[in-house]
Amino acid sequence: MSYQEKLIWGQFLPPLLGCAYFFGILGVGVRPWSLLGNIILVVVLQIGYLIVVAIFSKIEDRDERDRLIEYKAYKVSYISLTVLGGIWVWALVAQWFTVGQLTSPTLIIMAWFAVEALRTGTQLVMYRMGVSA
C-alpha cells in the first residue's frame, strides 16, 4: 500500500465505525455516546492513526495518479451531495418532513459522514482498481 492509501484508510475507517456505533448498527447492546462525544472519538482515532502511519511509513509525495484519484472521488461525492440536497429541498416542498426534522444535527452529521465515507471509499476503490484519465 502506498503512503497516500494508508492515509485514506485513516480517513475512512474511524468515521465509518463512529457512525455505525452511534446509529446502533454494530449492535453492541450499549447506549451510544452523545453526538459530540462520538465526533470527538472519531477525531482522536483519526489523529492517532495518522501519527502511527507517519511514524512507521516512508513519506511519499503525491503524484499525478494521487491527484487524479482525489479529483474523481471529490466529483463523485459532491455530485451525490448535490443530489441529496435536491432531495432534501424536495422533501421540504412536498411537506414529507418538517423543517425541524430535516435540520436536526444528527441528520446533518449523518449526511456529512455519508458523503465523506463515499469520497474516501471511492478513493480506496480507485487505488485498488487503478485509474486512468
mmCIF file of N, CA and C in Angstrom:
data_model
loop_
_atom_site.group_PDB
_atom_site.id
_atom_site.type_symbol
_atom_site.label_atom_id
_atom_site.label_comp_id
_atom_site.label_asym_id
_atom_site.label_seq_id
_atom_site.Cartn_x
_atom_site.Cartn_y
_atom_site.Cartn_z
ATOM 1 N N MET A 1 0.832 -1.176 0.000
ATOM 2 C CA MET A 1 0.000 0.000 0.000
ATOM 3 C C MET A 1 0.879 1.243 0.000
ATOM 4 N N SER A 2 0.460 2.233 -0.740
ATOM 5 C CA SER A 2 1.208 3.479 -0.771
ATOM 6 C C SER A 2 0.891 4.294 0.479
ATOM 7 N N TYR A 3 1.715 5.278 0.721
ATOM 8 C CA TYR A 3 1.536 6.159 1.871
ATOM 9 C C TYR A 3 0.188 6.878 1.797
ATOM 10 N N GLN A 4 -0.170 7.368 0.620
ATOM 11 C CA GLN A 4 -1.437 8.082 0.446
ATOM 12 C C GLN A 4 -2.632 7.162 0.723
ATOM 13 N N GLU A 5 -2.534 5.916 0.293
ATOM 14 C CA GLU A 5 -3.620 4.973 0.521
ATOM 15 C C GLU A 5 -3.772 4.661 2.012
ATOM 16 N N LYS A 6 -2.665 4.558 2.718
ATOM 17 C CA LYS A 6 -2.726 4.349 4.165
ATOM 18 C C LYS A 6 -3.394 5.528 4.858
ATOM 19 N N LEU A 7 -3.092 6.740 4.406
ATOM 20 C CA LEU A 7 -3.731 7.919 4.985
ATOM 21 C C LEU A 7 -5.235 7.918 4.728
ATOM 22 N N ILE A 8 -5.635 7.471 3.562
ATOM 23 C CA ILE A 8 -7.058 7.439 3.231
ATOM 24 C C ILE A 8 -7.793 6.405 4.087
ATOM 25 N N TRP A 9 -7.158 5.278 4.371
ATOM 26 C CA TRP A 9 -7.778 4.304 5.275
ATOM 27 C C TRP A 9 -8.043 4.938 6.636
ATOM 28 N N GLY A 10 -7.134 5.811 7.081
ATOM 29 C CA GLY A 10 -7.314 6.509 8.351
ATOM 30 C C GLY A 10 -8.431 7.532 8.309
ATOM 31 N N GLN A 11 -8.756 8.023 7.128
ATOM 32 C CA GLN A 11 -9.886 8.940 6.979
ATOM 33 C C GLN A 11 -11.200 8.186 6.806
ATOM 34 N N PHE A 12 -11.127 6.924 6.393
ATOM 35 C CA PHE A 12 -12.321 6.150 6.068
ATOM 36 C C PHE A 12 -12.874 5.366 7.265
ATOM 37 N N LEU A 13 -12.016 4.621 7.952
ATOM 38 C CA LEU A 13 -12.497 3.713 8.982
ATOM 39 C C LEU A 13 -13.046 4.379 10.246
ATOM 40 N N PRO A 14 -12.368 5.371 10.856
ATOM 41 C CA PRO A 14 -12.934 5.937 12.088
ATOM 42 C C PRO A 14 -14.332 6.551 11.924
ATOM 43 N N PRO A 15 -14.596 7.364 10.886
ATOM 44 C CA PRO A 15 -15.973 7.863 10.752
ATOM 45 C C PRO A 15 -16.987 6.749 10.489
ATOM 46 N N LEU A 16 -16.572 5.743 9.735
ATOM 47 C CA LEU A 16 -17.470 4.636 9.449
ATOM 48 C C LEU A 16 -17.829 3.890 10.734
ATOM 49 N N LEU A 17 -16.826 3.599 11.561
ATOM 50 C CA LEU A 17 -17.079 2.923 12.830
ATOM 51 C C LEU A 17 -17.850 3.817 13.791
ATOM 52 N N GLY A 18 -17.530 5.105 13.794
ATOM 53 C CA GLY A 18 -18.237 6.037 14.662
ATOM 54 C C GLY A 18 -19.716 6.133 14.321
ATOM 55 N N CYS A 19 -20.025 6.220 13.034
ATOM 56 C CA CYS A 19 -21.436 6.270 12.610
ATOM 57 C C CYS A 19 -22.134 4.950 12.907
ATOM 58 N N ALA A 20 -21.463 3.856 12.654
ATOM 59 C CA ALA A 20 -22.062 2.547 12.923
ATOM 60 C C ALA A 20 -22.359 2.399 14.413
ATOM 61 N N TYR A 21 -21.459 2.859 15.259
ATOM 62 C CA TYR A 21 -21.694 2.790 16.700
ATOM 63 C C TYR A 21 -22.827 3.721 17.110
ATOM 64 N N PHE A 22 -22.802 4.953 16.619
ATOM 65 C CA PHE A 22 -23.802 5.949 17.037
ATOM 66 C C PHE A 22 -25.210 5.542 16.619
ATOM 67 N N PHE A 23 -25.355 4.998 15.431
ATOM 68 C CA PHE A 23 -26.677 4.635 14.948
ATOM 69 C C PHE A 23 -27.055 3.198 15.294
ATOM 70 N N GLY A 24 -26.221 2.528 16.086
ATOM 71 C CA GLY A 24 -26.561 1.218 16.620
ATOM 72 C C GLY A 24 -26.455 0.072 15.650
ATOM 73 N N ILE A 25 -25.749 0.260 14.560
ATOM 74 C CA ILE A 25 -25.637 -0.805 13.564
ATOM 75 C C ILE A 25 -24.779 -1.956 14.085
ATOM 76 N N LEU A 26 -23.814 -1.627 14.947
ATOM 77 C CA LEU A 26 -22.925 -2.667 15.456
ATOM 78 C C LEU A 26 -23.635 -3.605 16.426
ATOM 79 N N GLY A 27 -24.700 -3.138 17.053
ATOM 80 C CA GLY A 27 -25.479 -3.987 17.950
ATOM 81 C C GLY A 27 -24.720 -4.436 19.173
ATOM 82 N N VAL A 28 -23.929 -3.542 19.758
ATOM 83 C CA VAL A 28 -23.140 -3.920 20.930
ATOM 84 C C VAL A 28 -23.984 -3.931 22.203
ATOM 85 N N GLY A 29 -25.229 -3.468 22.149
ATOM 86 C CA GLY A 29 -26.105 -3.512 23.296
ATOM 87 C C GLY A 29 -25.846 -2.416 24.322
ATOM 88 N N VAL A 30 -24.995 -1.485 23.998
ATOM 89 C CA VAL A 30 -24.673 -0.391 24.907
ATOM 90 C C VAL A 30 -25.281 0.886 24.322
ATOM 91 N N ARG A 31 -25.785 1.739 25.200
ATOM 92 C CA ARG A 31 -26.329 3.018 24.726
ATOM 93 C C ARG A 31 -25.195 3.846 24.139
ATOM 94 N N PRO A 32 -25.348 4.352 22.910
ATOM 95 C CA PRO A 32 -24.257 5.110 22.290
ATOM 96 C C PRO A 32 -24.002 6.433 23.005
ATOM 97 N N TRP A 33 -22.788 6.921 22.822
ATOM 98 C CA TRP A 33 -22.426 8.218 23.376
ATOM 99 C C TRP A 33 -23.220 9.309 22.686
ATOM 100 N N SER A 34 -23.075 10.500 23.208
ATOM 101 C CA SER A 34 -23.730 11.640 22.575
ATOM 102 C C SER A 34 -23.068 11.901 21.223
ATOM 103 N N LEU A 35 -23.708 12.727 20.425
ATOM 104 C CA LEU A 35 -23.174 13.065 19.107
ATOM 105 C C LEU A 35 -21.816 13.745 19.230
ATOM 106 N N LEU A 36 -21.698 14.686 20.162
ATOM 107 C CA LEU A 36 -20.433 15.389 20.354
ATOM 108 C C LEU A 36 -19.339 14.437 20.827
ATOM 109 N N GLY A 37 -19.663 13.546 21.747
ATOM 110 C CA GLY A 37 -18.683 12.563 22.215
ATOM 111 C C GLY A 37 -18.221 11.643 21.105
ATOM 112 N N ASN A 38 -19.144 11.282 20.241
ATOM 113 C CA ASN A 38 -18.815 10.417 19.116
ATOM 114 C C ASN A 38 -17.902 11.129 18.120
ATOM 115 N N ILE A 39 -18.182 12.407 17.851
ATOM 116 C CA ILE A 39 -17.331 13.176 16.938
ATOM 117 C C ILE A 39 -15.925 13.324 17.511
ATOM 118 N N ILE A 40 -15.825 13.588 18.812
ATOM 119 C CA ILE A 40 -14.512 13.708 19.458
ATOM 120 C C ILE A 40 -13.758 12.386 19.364
ATOM 121 N N LEU A 41 -14.448 11.264 19.576
ATOM 122 C CA LEU A 41 -13.815 9.954 19.453
ATOM 123 C C LEU A 41 -13.286 9.719 18.040
ATOM 124 N N VAL A 42 -14.073 10.074 17.034
ATOM 125 C CA VAL A 42 -13.653 9.894 15.637
ATOM 126 C C VAL A 42 -12.400 10.725 15.350
ATOM 127 N N VAL A 43 -12.388 11.973 15.814
ATOM 128 C CA VAL A 43 -11.234 12.850 15.581
ATOM 129 C C VAL A 43 -9.994 12.299 16.277
ATOM 130 N N VAL A 44 -10.137 11.833 17.516
ATOM 131 C CA VAL A 44 -8.992 11.282 18.251
ATOM 132 C C VAL A 44 -8.467 10.027 17.558
ATOM 133 N N LEU A 45 -9.366 9.154 17.095
ATOM 134 C CA LEU A 45 -8.929 7.946 16.377
ATOM 135 C C LEU A 45 -8.197 8.298 15.086
ATOM 136 N N GLN A 46 -8.701 9.277 14.342
ATOM 137 C CA GLN A 46 -8.042 9.672 13.097
ATOM 138 C C GLN A 46 -6.656 10.241 13.375
ATOM 139 N N ILE A 47 -6.547 11.117 14.336
ATOM 140 C CA ILE A 47 -5.242 11.713 14.654
ATOM 141 C C ILE A 47 -4.264 10.644 15.113
ATOM 142 N N GLY A 48 -4.723 9.728 15.979
ATOM 143 C CA GLY A 48 -3.846 8.644 16.438
ATOM 144 C C GLY A 48 -3.366 7.768 15.298
ATOM 145 N N TYR A 49 -4.272 7.409 14.389
ATOM 146 C CA TYR A 49 -3.899 6.581 13.246
ATOM 147 C C TYR A 49 -2.901 7.298 12.350
ATOM 148 N N LEU A 50 -3.138 8.584 12.076
ATOM 149 C CA LEU A 50 -2.241 9.328 11.198
ATOM 150 C C LEU A 50 -0.852 9.484 11.811
ATOM 151 N N ILE A 51 -0.774 9.614 13.126
ATOM 152 C CA ILE A 51 0.525 9.684 13.791
ATOM 153 C C ILE A 51 1.261 8.357 13.643
ATOM 154 N N VAL A 52 0.556 7.252 13.853
ATOM 155 C CA VAL A 52 1.185 5.929 13.717
ATOM 156 C C VAL A 52 1.667 5.699 12.286
ATOM 157 N N VAL A 53 0.851 6.068 11.300
ATOM 158 C CA VAL A 53 1.249 5.906 9.898
ATOM 159 C C VAL A 53 2.466 6.777 9.587
ATOM 160 N N ALA A 54 2.487 7.997 10.087
ATOM 161 C CA ALA A 54 3.622 8.890 9.830
ATOM 162 C C ALA A 54 4.899 8.370 10.460
ATOM 163 N N ILE A 55 4.796 7.714 11.602
ATOM 164 C CA ILE A 55 5.988 7.190 12.277
ATOM 165 C C ILE A 55 6.534 5.966 11.548
ATOM 166 N N PHE A 56 5.650 5.053 11.153
ATOM 167 C CA PHE A 56 6.101 3.763 10.630
ATOM 168 C C PHE A 56 6.140 3.649 9.111
ATOM 169 N N SER A 57 5.770 4.683 8.385
ATOM 170 C CA SER A 57 5.774 4.611 6.923
ATOM 171 C C SER A 57 6.735 5.630 6.340
ATOM 172 N N LYS A 58 7.217 5.286 5.169
ATOM 173 C CA LYS A 58 8.060 6.224 4.434
ATOM 174 C C LYS A 58 7.147 7.233 3.741
ATOM 175 N N ILE A 59 7.358 8.510 4.012
ATOM 176 C CA ILE A 59 6.508 9.555 3.444
ATOM 177 C C ILE A 59 6.835 9.733 1.969
ATOM 178 N N GLU A 60 5.796 9.708 1.150
ATOM 179 C CA GLU A 60 5.943 9.881 -0.302
ATOM 180 C C GLU A 60 5.178 11.128 -0.728
ATOM 181 N N ASP A 61 5.660 11.805 -1.718
ATOM 182 C CA ASP A 61 4.946 12.951 -2.265
ATOM 183 C C ASP A 61 3.766 12.465 -3.098
ATOM 184 N N ARG A 62 2.739 13.306 -3.200
ATOM 185 C CA ARG A 62 1.598 12.989 -4.053
ATOM 186 C C ARG A 62 2.007 13.151 -5.508
ATOM 187 N N ASP A 63 1.660 12.178 -6.320
ATOM 188 C CA ASP A 63 1.985 12.274 -7.740
ATOM 189 C C ASP A 63 0.695 12.525 -8.532
ATOM 190 N N GLU A 64 0.798 12.447 -9.848
ATOM 191 C CA GLU A 64 -0.352 12.733 -10.720
ATOM 192 C C GLU A 64 -1.487 11.743 -10.480
ATOM 193 N N ARG A 65 -1.150 10.489 -10.250
ATOM 194 C CA ARG A 65 -2.173 9.467 -10.023
ATOM 195 C C ARG A 65 -2.967 9.793 -8.753
ATOM 196 N N ASP A 66 -2.280 10.183 -7.687
ATOM 197 C CA ASP A 66 -2.957 10.545 -6.440
ATOM 198 C C ASP A 66 -3.896 11.726 -6.647
ATOM 199 N N ARG A 67 -3.443 12.710 -7.380
ATOM 200 C CA ARG A 67 -4.275 13.890 -7.641
ATOM 201 C C ARG A 67 -5.498 13.534 -8.481
ATOM 202 N N LEU A 68 -5.314 12.668 -9.478
ATOM 203 C CA LEU A 68 -6.428 12.256 -10.329
ATOM 204 C C LEU A 68 -7.458 11.459 -9.526
ATOM 205 N N ILE A 69 -6.991 10.561 -8.670
ATOM 206 C CA ILE A 69 -7.898 9.782 -7.827
ATOM 207 C C ILE A 69 -8.664 10.704 -6.891
ATOM 208 N N GLU A 70 -7.981 11.663 -6.297
ATOM 209 C CA GLU A 70 -8.638 12.603 -5.397
ATOM 210 C C GLU A 70 -9.687 13.432 -6.136
ATOM 211 N N TYR A 71 -9.347 13.884 -7.325
ATOM 212 C CA TYR A 71 -10.278 14.680 -8.128
ATOM 213 C C TYR A 71 -11.536 13.879 -8.461
ATOM 214 N N LYS A 72 -11.369 12.653 -8.928
ATOM 215 C CA LYS A 72 -12.515 11.841 -9.313
ATOM 216 C C LYS A 72 -13.387 11.490 -8.106
ATOM 217 N N ALA A 73 -12.764 11.247 -6.969
ATOM 218 C CA ALA A 73 -13.532 10.924 -5.765
ATOM 219 C C ALA A 73 -14.326 12.134 -5.282
ATOM 220 N N TYR A 74 -13.718 13.327 -5.345
ATOM 221 C CA TYR A 74 -14.455 14.533 -4.976
ATOM 222 C C TYR A 74 -15.647 14.741 -5.900
ATOM 223 N N LYS A 75 -15.444 14.468 -7.171
ATOM 224 C CA LYS A 75 -16.521 14.641 -8.145
ATOM 225 C C LYS A 75 -17.699 13.719 -7.815
ATOM 226 N N VAL A 76 -17.422 12.466 -7.521
ATOM 227 C CA VAL A 76 -18.474 11.509 -7.190
ATOM 228 C C VAL A 76 -19.206 11.927 -5.916
ATOM 229 N N SER A 77 -18.449 12.288 -4.890
ATOM 230 C CA SER A 77 -19.084 12.572 -3.603
ATOM 231 C C SER A 77 -19.874 13.872 -3.612
ATOM 232 N N TYR A 78 -19.379 14.886 -4.263
ATOM 233 C CA TYR A 78 -20.099 16.141 -4.225
ATOM 234 C C TYR A 78 -21.239 16.223 -5.231
ATOM 235 N N ILE A 79 -21.214 15.400 -6.264
ATOM 236 C CA ILE A 79 -22.410 15.248 -7.098
ATOM 237 C C ILE A 79 -23.489 14.533 -6.272
ATOM 238 N N SER A 80 -23.068 13.551 -5.497
ATOM 239 C CA SER A 80 -24.015 12.869 -4.606
ATOM 240 C C SER A 80 -24.569 13.820 -3.558
ATOM 241 N N LEU A 81 -23.732 14.710 -3.038
ATOM 242 C CA LEU A 81 -24.191 15.702 -2.070
ATOM 243 C C LEU A 81 -25.201 16.656 -2.705
ATOM 244 N N THR A 82 -24.982 17.028 -3.947
ATOM 245 C CA THR A 82 -25.922 17.897 -4.654
ATOM 246 C C THR A 82 -27.265 17.197 -4.845
ATOM 247 N N VAL A 83 -27.234 15.931 -5.215
ATOM 248 C CA VAL A 83 -28.472 15.163 -5.374
ATOM 249 C C VAL A 83 -29.182 15.040 -4.022
ATOM 250 N N LEU A 84 -28.426 14.778 -2.969
ATOM 251 C CA LEU A 84 -29.009 14.690 -1.627
ATOM 252 C C LEU A 84 -29.636 16.020 -1.224
ATOM 253 N N GLY A 85 -28.987 17.128 -1.543
ATOM 254 C CA GLY A 85 -29.552 18.441 -1.259
ATOM 255 C C GLY A 85 -30.841 18.676 -2.027
ATOM 256 N N GLY A 86 -30.895 18.236 -3.274
ATOM 257 C CA GLY A 86 -32.118 18.355 -4.060
ATOM 258 C C GLY A 86 -33.255 17.541 -3.462
ATOM 259 N N ILE A 87 -32.949 16.344 -3.027
ATOM 260 C CA ILE A 87 -33.963 15.509 -2.374
ATOM 261 C C ILE A 87 -34.428 16.165 -1.080
ATOM 262 N N TRP A 88 -33.491 16.749 -0.359
ATOM 263 C CA TRP A 88 -33.793 17.432 0.893
ATOM 264 C C TRP A 88 -34.789 18.580 0.643
ATOM 265 N N VAL A 89 -34.491 19.394 -0.363
ATOM 266 C CA VAL A 89 -35.376 20.511 -0.690
ATOM 267 C C VAL A 89 -36.730 20.002 -1.163
ATOM 268 N N TRP A 90 -36.736 18.960 -1.987
ATOM 269 C CA TRP A 90 -37.992 18.397 -2.463
ATOM 270 C C TRP A 90 -38.821 17.855 -1.299
ATOM 271 N N ALA A 91 -38.168 17.256 -0.307
ATOM 272 C CA ALA A 91 -38.887 16.760 0.867
ATOM 273 C C ALA A 91 -39.534 17.904 1.638
ATOM 274 N N LEU A 92 -38.881 19.059 1.653
ATOM 275 C CA LEU A 92 -39.480 20.227 2.302
ATOM 276 C C LEU A 92 -40.650 20.771 1.500
ATOM 277 N N VAL A 93 -40.471 20.884 0.199
ATOM 278 C CA VAL A 93 -41.521 21.421 -0.664
ATOM 279 C C VAL A 93 -42.745 20.503 -0.652
ATOM 280 N N ALA A 94 -42.513 19.212 -0.731
ATOM 281 C CA ALA A 94 -43.612 18.249 -0.746
ATOM 282 C C ALA A 94 -44.196 18.035 0.648
ATOM 283 N N GLN A 95 -43.604 18.635 1.647
ATOM 284 C CA GLN A 95 -44.020 18.540 3.042
ATOM 285 C C GLN A 95 -44.055 17.107 3.553
ATOM 286 N N TRP A 96 -43.049 16.329 3.160
ATOM 287 C CA TRP A 96 -42.909 14.985 3.688
ATOM 288 C C TRP A 96 -42.411 15.042 5.130
ATOM 289 N N PHE A 97 -41.564 16.029 5.411
ATOM 290 C CA PHE A 97 -40.999 16.214 6.743
ATOM 291 C C PHE A 97 -41.106 17.680 7.124
ATOM 292 N N THR A 98 -40.977 17.961 8.402
ATOM 293 C CA THR A 98 -40.971 19.347 8.848
ATOM 294 C C THR A 98 -39.558 19.904 8.759
ATOM 295 N N VAL A 99 -39.459 21.219 8.855
ATOM 296 C CA VAL A 99 -38.142 21.857 8.819
ATOM 297 C C VAL A 99 -37.303 21.383 10.000
ATOM 298 N N GLY A 100 -37.924 21.217 11.155
ATOM 299 C CA GLY A 100 -37.206 20.754 12.343
ATOM 300 C C GLY A 100 -36.621 19.362 12.173
ATOM 301 N N GLN A 101 -37.354 18.485 11.506
ATOM 302 C CA GLN A 101 -36.853 17.128 11.280
ATOM 303 C C GLN A 101 -35.672 17.125 10.316
ATOM 304 N N LEU A 102 -35.753 17.922 9.265
ATOM 305 C CA LEU A 102 -34.700 17.916 8.254
ATOM 306 C C LEU A 102 -33.478 18.728 8.641
ATOM 307 N N THR A 103 -33.575 19.546 9.675
ATOM 308 C CA THR A 103 -32.413 20.322 10.111
ATOM 309 C C THR A 103 -31.880 19.840 11.455
ATOM 310 N N SER A 104 -32.214 18.627 11.837
ATOM 311 C CA SER A 104 -31.690 18.094 13.097
ATOM 312 C C SER A 104 -30.189 17.856 12.944
ATOM 313 N N PRO A 105 -29.418 18.158 13.986
ATOM 314 C CA PRO A 105 -27.968 17.969 13.895
ATOM 315 C C PRO A 105 -27.567 16.534 13.580
ATOM 316 N N THR A 106 -28.312 15.582 14.108
ATOM 317 C CA THR A 106 -27.982 14.181 13.854
ATOM 318 C C THR A 106 -28.095 13.846 12.377
ATOM 319 N N LEU A 107 -29.138 14.301 11.727
ATOM 320 C CA LEU A 107 -29.325 14.021 10.301
ATOM 321 C C LEU A 107 -28.264 14.718 9.454
ATOM 322 N N ILE A 108 -27.926 15.942 9.819
ATOM 323 C CA ILE A 108 -26.912 16.681 9.061
ATOM 324 C C ILE A 108 -25.544 16.027 9.204
ATOM 325 N N ILE A 109 -25.174 15.634 10.425
ATOM 326 C CA ILE A 109 -23.886 14.954 10.643
ATOM 327 C C ILE A 109 -23.873 13.617 9.919
ATOM 328 N N MET A 110 -24.992 12.902 9.940
ATOM 329 C CA MET A 110 -25.051 11.622 9.244
ATOM 330 C C MET A 110 -24.840 11.810 7.741
ATOM 331 N N ALA A 111 -25.463 12.840 7.159
ATOM 332 C CA ALA A 111 -25.285 13.106 5.731
ATOM 333 C C ALA A 111 -23.845 13.484 5.431
ATOM 334 N N TRP A 112 -23.248 14.296 6.301
ATOM 335 C CA TRP A 112 -21.852 14.703 6.108
ATOM 336 C C TRP A 112 -20.928 13.489 6.170
ATOM 337 N N PHE A 113 -21.097 12.636 7.174
ATOM 338 C CA PHE A 113 -20.272 11.438 7.279
ATOM 339 C C PHE A 113 -20.490 10.506 6.093
ATOM 340 N N ALA A 114 -21.720 10.404 5.612
ATOM 341 C CA ALA A 114 -22.001 9.529 4.468
ATOM 342 C C ALA A 114 -21.283 10.018 3.219
ATOM 343 N N VAL A 115 -21.283 11.326 2.990
ATOM 344 C CA VAL A 115 -20.605 11.871 1.809
ATOM 345 C C VAL A 115 -19.092 11.696 1.938
ATOM 346 N N GLU A 116 -18.554 11.903 3.134
ATOM 347 C CA GLU A 116 -17.115 11.705 3.325
ATOM 348 C C GLU A 116 -16.733 10.234 3.184
ATOM 349 N N ALA A 117 -17.579 9.339 3.680
ATOM 350 C CA ALA A 117 -17.317 7.902 3.514
ATOM 351 C C ALA A 117 -17.375 7.517 2.042
ATOM 352 N N LEU A 118 -18.286 8.117 1.298
ATOM 353 C CA LEU A 118 -18.359 7.864 -0.138
ATOM 354 C C LEU A 118 -17.098 8.357 -0.841
ATOM 355 N N ARG A 119 -16.618 9.538 -0.448
ATOM 356 C CA ARG A 119 -15.406 10.096 -1.066
ATOM 357 C C ARG A 119 -14.190 9.217 -0.794
ATOM 358 N N THR A 120 -13.956 8.890 0.470
ATOM 359 C CA THR A 120 -12.770 8.097 0.799
ATOM 360 C C THR A 120 -12.908 6.664 0.302
ATOM 361 N N GLY A 121 -14.132 6.114 0.334
ATOM 362 C CA GLY A 121 -14.343 4.774 -0.204
ATOM 363 C C GLY A 121 -14.079 4.720 -1.700
ATOM 364 N N THR A 122 -14.487 5.772 -2.413
ATOM 365 C CA THR A 122 -14.219 5.848 -3.851
ATOM 366 C C THR A 122 -12.716 5.920 -4.109
ATOM 367 N N GLN A 123 -12.007 6.680 -3.288
ATOM 368 C CA GLN A 123 -10.560 6.752 -3.452
ATOM 369 C C GLN A 123 -9.917 5.389 -3.232
ATOM 370 N N LEU A 124 -10.354 4.668 -2.207
ATOM 371 C CA LEU A 124 -9.772 3.350 -1.941
ATOM 372 C C LEU A 124 -10.050 2.376 -3.079
ATOM 373 N N VAL A 125 -11.256 2.410 -3.632
ATOM 374 C CA VAL A 125 -11.568 1.543 -4.761
ATOM 375 C C VAL A 125 -10.708 1.900 -5.965
ATOM 376 N N MET A 126 -10.518 3.197 -6.208
ATOM 377 C CA MET A 126 -9.702 3.606 -7.349
ATOM 378 C C MET A 126 -8.226 3.224 -7.169
ATOM 379 N N TYR A 127 -7.728 3.255 -5.942
ATOM 380 C CA TYR A 127 -6.357 2.806 -5.726
ATOM 381 C C TYR A 127 -6.223 1.327 -6.017
ATOM 382 N N ARG A 128 -7.229 0.541 -5.669
ATOM 383 C CA ARG A 128 -7.170 -0.900 -5.892
ATOM 384 C C ARG A 128 -7.362 -1.266 -7.358
ATOM 385 N N MET A 129 -8.255 -0.550 -8.035
ATOM 386 C CA MET A 129 -8.565 -0.878 -9.434
ATOM 387 C C MET A 129 -7.590 -0.249 -10.411
ATOM 388 N N GLY A 130 -6.988 0.847 -10.020
ATOM 389 C CA GLY A 130 -6.201 1.613 -10.962
ATOM 390 C C GLY A 130 -7.103 2.644 -11.591
ATOM 391 N N VAL A 131 -6.508 3.718 -12.043
ATOM 392 C CA VAL A 131 -7.309 4.809 -12.602
ATOM 393 C C VAL A 131 -6.575 5.375 -13.809
ATOM 394 N N SER A 132 -7.340 5.828 -14.765
ATOM 395 C CA SER A 132 -6.730 6.458 -15.928
ATOM 396 C C SER A 132 -7.539 7.695 -16.288
ATOM 397 N N ALA A 133 -6.915 8.608 -16.978
ATOM 398 C CA ALA A 133 -7.580 9.864 -17.345
ATOM 399 C C ALA A 133 -8.587 9.579 -18.393
#
